[in-house]
mmCIF file with all atom_site columns, C-alpha atoms in Angstrom:
data_model
loop_
_atom_site.group_PDB
_atom_site.id
_atom_site.type_symbol
_atom_site.label_atom_id
_atom_site.label_alt_id
_atom_site.label_comp_id
_atom_site.label_asym_id
_atom_site.label_entity_id
_atom_site.label_seq_id
_atom_site.pdbx_PDB_ins_code
_atom_site.Cartn_x
_atom_site.Cartn_y
_atom_site.Cartn_z
_atom_site.occupancy
_atom_site.B_iso_or_equiv
_atom_site.pdbx_formal_charge
_atom_site.auth_seq_id
_atom_site.auth_comp_id
_atom_site.auth_asym_id
_atom_site.auth_atom_id
_atom_site.pdbx_PDB_model_num
ATOM 1   C CA . MET A 1 1   ? 72.934 122.681 127.377 1.00 57.00 ? 275 MET A CA 1
ATOM 2   C CA . ALA A 1 2   ? 69.752 123.884 125.254 1.00 78.00 ? 276 ALA A CA 1
ATOM 3   C CA . PHE A 1 3   ? 68.723 127.529 126.125 1.00 79.00 ? 277 PHE A CA 1
ATOM 4   C CA . TYR A 1 4   ? 65.180 126.167 126.157 1.00 76.00 ? 278 TYR A CA 1
ATOM 5   C CA . LYS A 1 5   ? 66.218 124.140 129.614 1.00 78.00 ? 279 LYS A CA 1
ATOM 6   C CA . SER A 1 6   ? 68.201 127.285 130.923 1.00 83.00 ? 280 SER A CA 1
ATOM 7   C CA . SER A 1 7   ? 66.409 128.567 134.287 1.00 83.00 ? 281 SER A CA 1
ATOM 8   C CA . TRP A 1 8   ? 66.340 131.864 132.635 1.00 88.00 ? 282 TRP A CA 1
ATOM 9   C CA . PHE A 1 9   ? 64.026 130.477 129.848 1.00 86.00 ? 283 PHE A CA 1
ATOM 10  C CA . LYS A 1 10  ? 61.876 128.712 132.110 1.00 85.00 ? 284 LYS A CA 1
ATOM 11  C CA . TYR A 1 11  ? 61.296 131.999 134.323 1.00 89.00 ? 285 TYR A CA 1
ATOM 12  C CA . LEU A 1 12  ? 60.761 133.697 131.349 1.00 88.00 ? 286 LEU A CA 1
ATOM 13  C CA . LYS A 1 13  ? 58.068 131.309 129.874 1.00 85.00 ? 287 LYS A CA 1
ATOM 14  C CA . ASN A 1 14  ? 56.445 131.042 133.040 1.00 87.00 ? 288 ASN A CA 1
ATOM 15  C CA . PHE A 1 15  ? 56.080 134.658 133.214 1.00 90.00 ? 289 PHE A CA 1
ATOM 16  C CA . ILE A 1 16  ? 54.971 135.298 129.638 1.00 86.00 ? 290 ILE A CA 1
ATOM 17  C CA . ILE A 1 17  ? 52.439 132.868 129.935 1.00 85.00 ? 291 ILE A CA 1
ATOM 18  C CA . GLY A 1 18  ? 51.141 134.432 133.272 1.00 87.00 ? 292 GLY A CA 1
ATOM 19  C CA . ILE A 1 19  ? 51.146 137.939 131.803 1.00 86.00 ? 293 ILE A CA 1
ATOM 20  C CA . GLY A 1 20  ? 49.128 136.447 128.673 1.00 83.00 ? 294 GLY A CA 1
ATOM 21  C CA . ALA A 1 21  ? 46.793 134.459 131.089 1.00 86.00 ? 295 ALA A CA 1
ATOM 22  C CA . ALA A 1 22  ? 46.076 137.845 132.999 1.00 89.00 ? 296 ALA A CA 1
ATOM 23  C CA . VAL A 1 23  ? 45.780 139.898 130.052 1.00 86.00 ? 297 VAL A CA 1
ATOM 24  C CA . VAL A 1 24  ? 43.093 137.269 128.462 1.00 87.00 ? 298 VAL A CA 1
ATOM 25  C CA . MET A 1 25  ? 41.197 137.669 132.119 1.00 88.00 ? 299 MET A CA 1
ATOM 26  C CA . MET A 1 26  ? 40.997 141.195 132.237 1.00 89.00 ? 300 MET A CA 1
ATOM 27  C CA . GLY A 1 27  ? 39.997 141.279 128.237 1.00 87.00 ? 301 GLY A CA 1
ATOM 28  C CA . ALA A 1 28  ? 37.059 139.221 129.693 1.00 88.00 ? 302 ALA A CA 1
ATOM 29  C CA . LEU A 1 29  ? 36.381 141.313 132.376 1.00 90.00 ? 303 LEU A CA 1
ATOM 30  C CA . PHE A 1 30  ? 36.617 144.402 130.147 1.00 89.00 ? 304 PHE A CA 1
ATOM 31  C CA . LYS A 1 31  ? 34.406 142.514 127.659 1.00 88.00 ? 305 LYS A CA 1
ATOM 32  C CA . ILE A 1 32  ? 31.720 141.101 130.028 1.00 90.00 ? 306 ILE A CA 1
ATOM 33  C CA . GLN A 1 33  ? 31.336 144.438 131.710 1.00 91.00 ? 307 GLN A CA 1
ATOM 34  C CA . SER A 1 34  ? 31.181 146.195 128.319 1.00 90.00 ? 308 SER A CA 1
ATOM 35  C CA . TRP A 1 35  ? 33.714 148.409 129.119 1.00 90.00 ? 309 TRP A CA 1
ATOM 36  C CA . GLU A 1 36  ? 35.879 150.305 126.320 1.00 92.00 ? 310 GLU A CA 1
ATOM 37  C CA . GLY A 1 37  ? 39.094 148.159 124.963 1.00 88.00 ? 311 GLY A CA 1
ATOM 38  C CA . GLY A 1 38  ? 38.001 144.804 126.041 1.00 85.00 ? 312 GLY A CA 1
ATOM 39  C CA . SER A 1 39  ? 38.036 143.416 122.443 1.00 88.00 ? 313 SER A CA 1
ATOM 40  C CA . GLU A 1 40  ? 41.297 144.466 121.833 1.00 88.00 ? 314 GLU A CA 1
ATOM 41  C CA . MET A 1 41  ? 42.955 143.131 125.429 1.00 85.00 ? 315 MET A CA 1
ATOM 42  C CA . LEU A 1 42  ? 41.292 139.662 124.549 1.00 85.00 ? 316 LEU A CA 1
ATOM 43  C CA . THR A 1 43  ? 42.098 139.719 121.092 1.00 88.00 ? 317 THR A CA 1
ATOM 44  C CA . TYR A 1 44  ? 46.176 140.426 122.662 1.00 85.00 ? 318 TYR A CA 1
ATOM 45  C CA . GLY A 1 45  ? 45.902 138.085 125.103 1.00 82.00 ? 319 GLY A CA 1
ATOM 46  C CA . LEU A 1 46  ? 44.250 135.191 123.108 1.00 85.00 ? 320 LEU A CA 1
ATOM 47  C CA . VAL A 1 47  ? 46.950 135.800 120.411 1.00 88.00 ? 321 VAL A CA 1
ATOM 48  C CA . THR A 1 48  ? 49.580 135.856 123.038 1.00 83.00 ? 322 THR A CA 1
ATOM 49  C CA . GLU A 1 49  ? 48.213 132.398 124.509 1.00 82.00 ? 323 GLU A CA 1
ATOM 50  C CA . ALA A 1 50  ? 48.022 130.724 121.205 1.00 89.00 ? 324 ALA A CA 1
ATOM 51  C CA . ILE A 1 51  ? 52.149 131.316 120.432 1.00 87.00 ? 325 ILE A CA 1
ATOM 52  C CA . LEU A 1 52  ? 52.940 130.144 123.755 1.00 82.00 ? 326 LEU A CA 1
ATOM 53  C CA . PHE A 1 53  ? 50.975 126.608 123.476 1.00 87.00 ? 327 PHE A CA 1
ATOM 54  C CA . THR A 1 54  ? 52.203 126.623 119.811 1.00 91.00 ? 328 THR A CA 1
ATOM 55  C CA . LEU A 1 55  ? 55.705 126.752 121.433 1.00 85.00 ? 329 LEU A CA 1
ATOM 56  C CA . LEU A 1 56  ? 54.756 124.553 124.360 1.00 84.00 ? 330 LEU A CA 1
ATOM 57  C CA . GLY A 1 57  ? 54.092 121.789 122.165 1.00 88.00 ? 331 GLY A CA 1
ATOM 58  C CA . VAL A 1 58  ? 57.462 122.057 120.095 1.00 88.00 ? 332 VAL A CA 1
ATOM 59  C CA . LEU A 1 59  ? 59.196 122.316 122.814 1.00 84.00 ? 333 LEU A CA 1
ATOM 60  C CA . PRO A 1 60  ? 60.153 118.755 124.635 1.00 82.00 ? 334 PRO A CA 1
ATOM 61  C CA . PRO A 1 61  ? 58.819 117.898 128.085 1.00 77.00 ? 335 PRO A CA 1
ATOM 62  C CA . ASP A 1 62  ? 60.901 118.428 131.216 1.00 74.00 ? 336 ASP A CA 1
ATOM 63  C CA . LYS A 1 63  ? 61.992 115.473 133.419 1.00 70.00 ? 337 LYS A CA 1
ATOM 64  C CA . ASP A 1 64  ? 59.670 116.033 136.294 1.00 70.00 ? 338 ASP A CA 1
ATOM 65  C CA . TYR A 1 65  ? 60.287 113.221 138.354 1.00 73.00 ? 339 TYR A CA 1
ATOM 66  C CA . TYR A 1 66  ? 63.728 112.456 140.159 1.00 74.00 ? 340 TYR A CA 1
ATOM 67  C CA . TRP A 1 67  ? 63.064 109.080 141.441 1.00 74.00 ? 341 TRP A CA 1
ATOM 68  C CA . GLU A 1 68  ? 67.060 108.296 141.389 1.00 73.00 ? 342 GLU A CA 1
ATOM 69  C CA . LYS A 1 69  ? 67.238 110.218 144.503 1.00 76.00 ? 343 LYS A CA 1
ATOM 70  C CA . LEU A 1 70  ? 65.316 107.793 146.551 1.00 74.00 ? 344 LEU A CA 1
ATOM 71  C CA . TYR A 1 71  ? 66.613 104.875 144.256 1.00 72.00 ? 345 TYR A CA 1
ATOM 72  C CA . PRO A 1 72  ? 69.809 105.673 143.647 1.00 71.00 ? 346 PRO A CA 1
ATOM 73  C CA . GLY A 1 73  ? 70.384 103.091 141.162 1.00 70.00 ? 347 GLY A CA 1
ATOM 74  C CA . LEU A 1 74  ? 67.809 103.951 138.369 1.00 71.00 ? 348 LEU A CA 1
ATOM 75  C CA . ASP A 1 75  ? 69.939 105.615 135.933 1.00 71.00 ? 349 ASP A CA 1
ATOM 76  C CA . ASN A 1 76  ? 71.909 102.475 135.139 1.00 73.00 ? 350 ASN A CA 1
ATOM 77  C CA . TYR A 1 77  ? 70.165 99.965  133.801 1.00 71.00 ? 351 TYR A CA 1
ATOM 78  C CA . ASN A 1 78  ? 72.071 96.851  134.966 1.00 74.00 ? 352 ASN A CA 1
ATOM 79  C CA . ALA A 1 79  ? 72.130 98.296  138.822 1.00 70.00 ? 353 ALA A CA 1
ATOM 80  C CA . LYS A 1 80  ? 70.531 96.771  141.645 1.00 71.00 ? 354 LYS A CA 1
ATOM 81  C CA . VAL A 1 81  ? 67.754 98.758  142.981 1.00 63.00 ? 355 VAL A CA 1
ATOM 82  C CA . SER A 1 82  ? 66.892 98.811  146.325 1.00 65.00 ? 356 SER A CA 1
ATOM 83  C CA . PRO A 1 83  ? 65.006 101.976 148.319 1.00 60.00 ? 357 PRO A CA 1
ATOM 84  C CA . ILE A 1 84  ? 66.717 104.065 150.896 1.00 60.00 ? 358 ILE A CA 1
ATOM 85  C CA . ALA A 1 85  ? 63.960 103.544 153.661 1.00 60.00 ? 359 ALA A CA 1
ATOM 86  C CA . ALA A 1 86  ? 65.492 100.151 155.019 1.00 55.00 ? 360 ALA A CA 1
ATOM 87  C CA . GLY A 1 87  ? 61.875 99.584  157.171 1.00 53.00 ? 361 GLY A CA 1
ATOM 88  C CA . ILE A 1 88  ? 59.821 99.691  153.973 1.00 53.00 ? 362 ILE A CA 1
ATOM 89  C CA . ALA A 1 89  ? 61.751 96.678  152.240 1.00 53.00 ? 363 ALA A CA 1
ATOM 90  C CA . GLY A 1 90  ? 61.567 94.262  155.059 1.00 54.00 ? 364 GLY A CA 1
ATOM 91  C CA . GLY A 1 91  ? 57.726 94.374  154.643 1.00 56.00 ? 365 GLY A CA 1
ATOM 92  C CA . ALA A 1 92  ? 54.986 95.661  156.297 1.00 55.00 ? 366 ALA A CA 1
ATOM 93  C CA . GLU A 1 93  ? 55.928 93.467  159.679 1.00 55.00 ? 367 GLU A CA 1
ATOM 94  C CA . ASP A 1 94  ? 59.202 95.240  160.204 1.00 57.00 ? 368 ASP A CA 1
ATOM 95  C CA . ALA A 1 95  ? 57.795 98.756  158.966 1.00 56.00 ? 369 ALA A CA 1
ATOM 96  C CA . LEU A 1 96  ? 54.536 98.720  161.291 1.00 59.00 ? 370 LEU A CA 1
ATOM 97  C CA . PRO A 1 97  ? 55.694 96.355  164.186 1.00 58.00 ? 371 PRO A CA 1
ATOM 98  C CA . GLY A 1 98  ? 52.940 97.515  166.557 1.00 62.00 ? 372 GLY A CA 1
ATOM 99  C CA . LEU A 1 99  ? 49.966 96.121  164.017 1.00 66.00 ? 373 LEU A CA 1
ATOM 100 C CA . ASN A 1 100 ? 47.689 93.621  165.433 1.00 70.00 ? 374 ASN A CA 1
ATOM 101 C CA . GLY A 1 101 ? 46.048 91.745  162.833 1.00 73.00 ? 375 GLY A CA 1
ATOM 102 C CA . GLU A 1 102 ? 42.823 90.610  165.412 1.00 78.00 ? 376 GLU A CA 1
ATOM 103 C CA . ILE A 1 103 ? 42.514 94.269  165.927 1.00 79.00 ? 377 ILE A CA 1
ATOM 104 C CA . VAL A 1 104 ? 42.293 95.040  162.150 1.00 79.00 ? 378 VAL A CA 1
ATOM 105 C CA . GLU A 1 105 ? 40.246 91.971  161.329 1.00 81.00 ? 379 GLU A CA 1
ATOM 106 C CA . GLN A 1 106 ? 37.568 93.191  163.476 1.00 82.00 ? 380 GLN A CA 1
ATOM 107 C CA . LYS A 1 107 ? 37.534 96.479  162.723 1.00 82.00 ? 381 LYS A CA 1
ATOM 108 C CA . LEU A 1 108 ? 36.969 95.183  158.663 1.00 84.00 ? 382 LEU A CA 1
ATOM 109 C CA . GLY A 1 109 ? 34.424 93.294  160.160 1.00 84.00 ? 383 GLY A CA 1
ATOM 110 C CA . GLY A 1 110 ? 32.563 95.902  161.810 1.00 85.00 ? 384 GLY A CA 1
ATOM 111 C CA . MET A 1 111 ? 33.260 98.008  158.618 1.00 87.00 ? 385 MET A CA 1
ATOM 112 C CA . LEU A 1 112 ? 31.608 95.279  156.274 1.00 88.00 ? 386 LEU A CA 1
ATOM 113 C CA . THR A 1 113 ? 28.897 94.881  158.327 1.00 88.00 ? 387 THR A CA 1
ATOM 114 C CA . GLU A 1 114 ? 27.934 98.541  158.113 1.00 88.00 ? 388 GLU A CA 1
ATOM 115 C CA . LEU A 1 115 ? 28.492 98.909  154.614 1.00 88.00 ? 389 LEU A CA 1
ATOM 116 C CA . GLN A 1 116 ? 26.412 95.566  153.790 1.00 89.00 ? 390 GLN A CA 1
ATOM 117 C CA . SER A 1 117 ? 23.884 97.636  155.877 1.00 89.00 ? 391 SER A CA 1
ATOM 118 C CA . MET A 1 118 ? 24.010 101.051 154.167 1.00 88.00 ? 392 MET A CA 1
ATOM 119 C CA . SER A 1 119 ? 23.862 99.097  150.673 1.00 88.00 ? 393 SER A CA 1
ATOM 120 C CA . LYS A 1 120 ? 20.295 97.353  151.856 1.00 88.00 ? 394 LYS A CA 1
ATOM 121 C CA . SER A 1 121 ? 19.050 101.144 152.892 1.00 88.00 ? 395 SER A CA 1
ATOM 122 C CA . LEU A 1 122 ? 20.087 102.226 149.721 1.00 86.00 ? 396 LEU A CA 1
ATOM 123 C CA . GLY A 1 123 ? 18.600 99.090  147.828 1.00 86.00 ? 397 GLY A CA 1
ATOM 124 C CA . SER A 1 124 ? 15.167 100.099 149.441 1.00 86.00 ? 398 SER A CA 1
ATOM 125 C CA . LEU A 1 125 ? 15.289 103.553 147.746 1.00 83.00 ? 399 LEU A CA 1
ATOM 126 C CA . LYS A 1 126 ? 14.503 102.242 144.329 1.00 70.00 ? 400 LYS A CA 1
#
């Protein structure tokens, strides 16, 4: 395993990024308040951040999402993928058995009427 994939390197990288950002913010505060040492702090912090951004540009991105935990067959190209939650796979009727289509249509119809009246009101403001 490469050193940049290890947990200690990720911790160290995040720690240094945080310290660099804190130095930049403190340098900006010192500069805005015209306190002594603001220019140096700002310079050190910006140089630290520039080095870190260069390092982050060179390092490969991490694998962020673990979809293979939800869909176990994703790691294998020829695998049959099915979701773990069986109720969703059967369709909306199976997942939401108490949903009545007529009630939904009535509510959506009311919303559409309200939206049309709002559109007319906004159109008259021109």
